C-alpha angles and dihedrals in degrees: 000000000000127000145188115203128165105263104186138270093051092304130144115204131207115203143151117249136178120245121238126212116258111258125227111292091029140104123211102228114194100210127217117183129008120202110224101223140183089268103055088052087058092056085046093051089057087250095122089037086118096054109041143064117236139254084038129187104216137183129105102171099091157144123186133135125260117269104184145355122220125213119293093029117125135184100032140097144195107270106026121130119251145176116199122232090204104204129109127188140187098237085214107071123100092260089045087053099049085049099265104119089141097081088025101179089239095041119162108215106205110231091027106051102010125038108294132208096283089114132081085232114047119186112206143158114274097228086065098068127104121200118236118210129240124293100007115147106247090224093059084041090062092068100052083095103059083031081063099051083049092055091044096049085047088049099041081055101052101222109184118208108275094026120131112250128190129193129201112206128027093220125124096280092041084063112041080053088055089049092056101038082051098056093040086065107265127138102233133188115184123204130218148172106202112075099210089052082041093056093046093057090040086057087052091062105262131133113236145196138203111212105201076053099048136036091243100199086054091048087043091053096043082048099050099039094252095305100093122229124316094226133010127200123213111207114136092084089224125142090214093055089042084058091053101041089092095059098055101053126084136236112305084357122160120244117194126204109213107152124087103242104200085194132055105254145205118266129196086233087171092049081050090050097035097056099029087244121184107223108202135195118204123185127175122315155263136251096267086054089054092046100045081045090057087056104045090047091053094049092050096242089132110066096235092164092057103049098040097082102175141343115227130189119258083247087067094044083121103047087050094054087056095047090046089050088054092057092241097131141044103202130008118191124191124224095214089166091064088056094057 
């Protein structure tokens, strides 16, 4: 079968590898489409170098059909249509412990420090998968990861149906937060820089700013009838919209960090004070994410169509990451069973 790891020095590489038999405990996933995410520009970029092993095979948005079942696992078959929900967790640390095994302090996220979806054979725990339902396209199905951390971050931030919500950052999950807010019952404006990002999440529906065109706090205040926005998410991953944030939220508002910031930045603490703000963090997802993404990305509520802006071939992994860097694509998403 054919793979794609992180080799180093911002290189992808392409190479043959033999597939191994599930163990006990595990499922074979062969594995259709991977979606190329943030965070895995940010392995490519040697920010996680620290942290992983190389060559890494990376990848953890994914669809694919089971291939095969080890011993000890019940309730699958060969055939059926899964996503995978790649964490896995101790179950004996303290955040284990307290319910949070979600975000377990010795968590092994599955694609970044363990091998990831880039193969055409994955072997995984069986408690990861998530079933698809019938009849779900495997490309859309590619996209119920990043459509869980949406729902998470939505959730984590408590947004109640008629509530203002702002997004920072027009990217995939932007707006995929946006989607869901959307659908929860929230009135969202998302702000971007880039005009073409700006125009695709115009076509979905949703109001925009550009910042560098409007005074943003002063749109934010008309909008919001003087008050500022309920809750505010952070996703651009910018210093300069970190340091914002604060501006836009209202008393006793709601800011959610969703970006991974690979620096310490600066924060407005006495617009925090000043106004009783909640700061959030928000980091991945748990099972009932995974499984109200399923659905909404079944019942098209989420515009796969739209986001998915091309599939390229496992050979071109490369060539998608720069297009992806330029800010040329929305979502890319690997056919990494046309490379088997």
């Amino acid at each position: 079968m054919k793979t794609a790891a992180y080799a180093g020095d911002r290189t992808i590489q392409i190479a043959d590898a033999e597939p191994t038999a599930p163990e006990a405990g595990q499922v074979q996933v062969a594995v259709a489409y991977t979606g190329l995410c943030g965070t895995d520009l940010h392995i490519l970029h040697g920010n996680m170098d620290a942290r992983v092993a190389r060559p890494l095979v990376f990848g953890h948005e994914m669809s694919g059909t089971i291939a095969a079942v080890g011993d000890g696992v019940d309730g699958w078959t060969v055939g059926d249509a899964v996503t995978v929900m790649p964490l896995a967790w101790d179950g004996t640390c303290p955040a284990c412990l307290a319910g949070n095994s979600h975000i377990c302090q010795n968590l092994d996220f599955i694609g970044i420090d363990s091998p990831g979806s880039l193969q055409g054979l994955w072997n995984v725990p069986a408690e990861t998968l998530v079933r698809l339902p019938a009849g779900i396209r495997l490309d859309h199905a590619a996209l119920v990861e990043p459509v869980a951390v949406a729902v998470h971050d939505v959730r984590r931030s408590e947004l109640q149906p008629g509530q203002k919500a702002v997004v920072i950052g027009g990217g995939p999950i932007g707006v995929l937060i946006a989607t869901v807010a959307r659908h929860f019952g929230g009135d969202v404006v998302v702000i971007e820089l880039d005009p073409q990002r700006r125009a695709q999440v115009q076509e979905l529906g949703f109001a925009t700013l550009d910042p560098r065109a409007v005074d943003q706090v002063a749109w934010v205040e008309q909008w919001s009838g003087g008050a500022g926005a309920d809750v505010v998410f952070e996703v651009s991953g910018a210093a300069v919209a970190v340091l914002g944030a604060t501006a836009l939220a209202k008393v006793r508002g709601t800011i959610v960090v969703v970006a991974i910031h690979p620096t310490p930045r600066e924060v407005d603490l006495q617009r925090v004070f000043w106004r009783e703000l909640r700061l959030l963090g928000a980091r991945v997802y748990q099972r009932v994410d995974f499984e109200t993404a399923v659905e909404l990305v079944a019942d098209g509520v989420v515009p796969a169509d739209a986001l998915i802006t091309r599939i390229v071939a496992l050979a071109d992994t490369q060539d998608a990451f720069a297009d992806l860097e330029a800010g040329r694509a929305m979502k890319i998403l690997v056919d990494v069973a046309g490379a088997r």
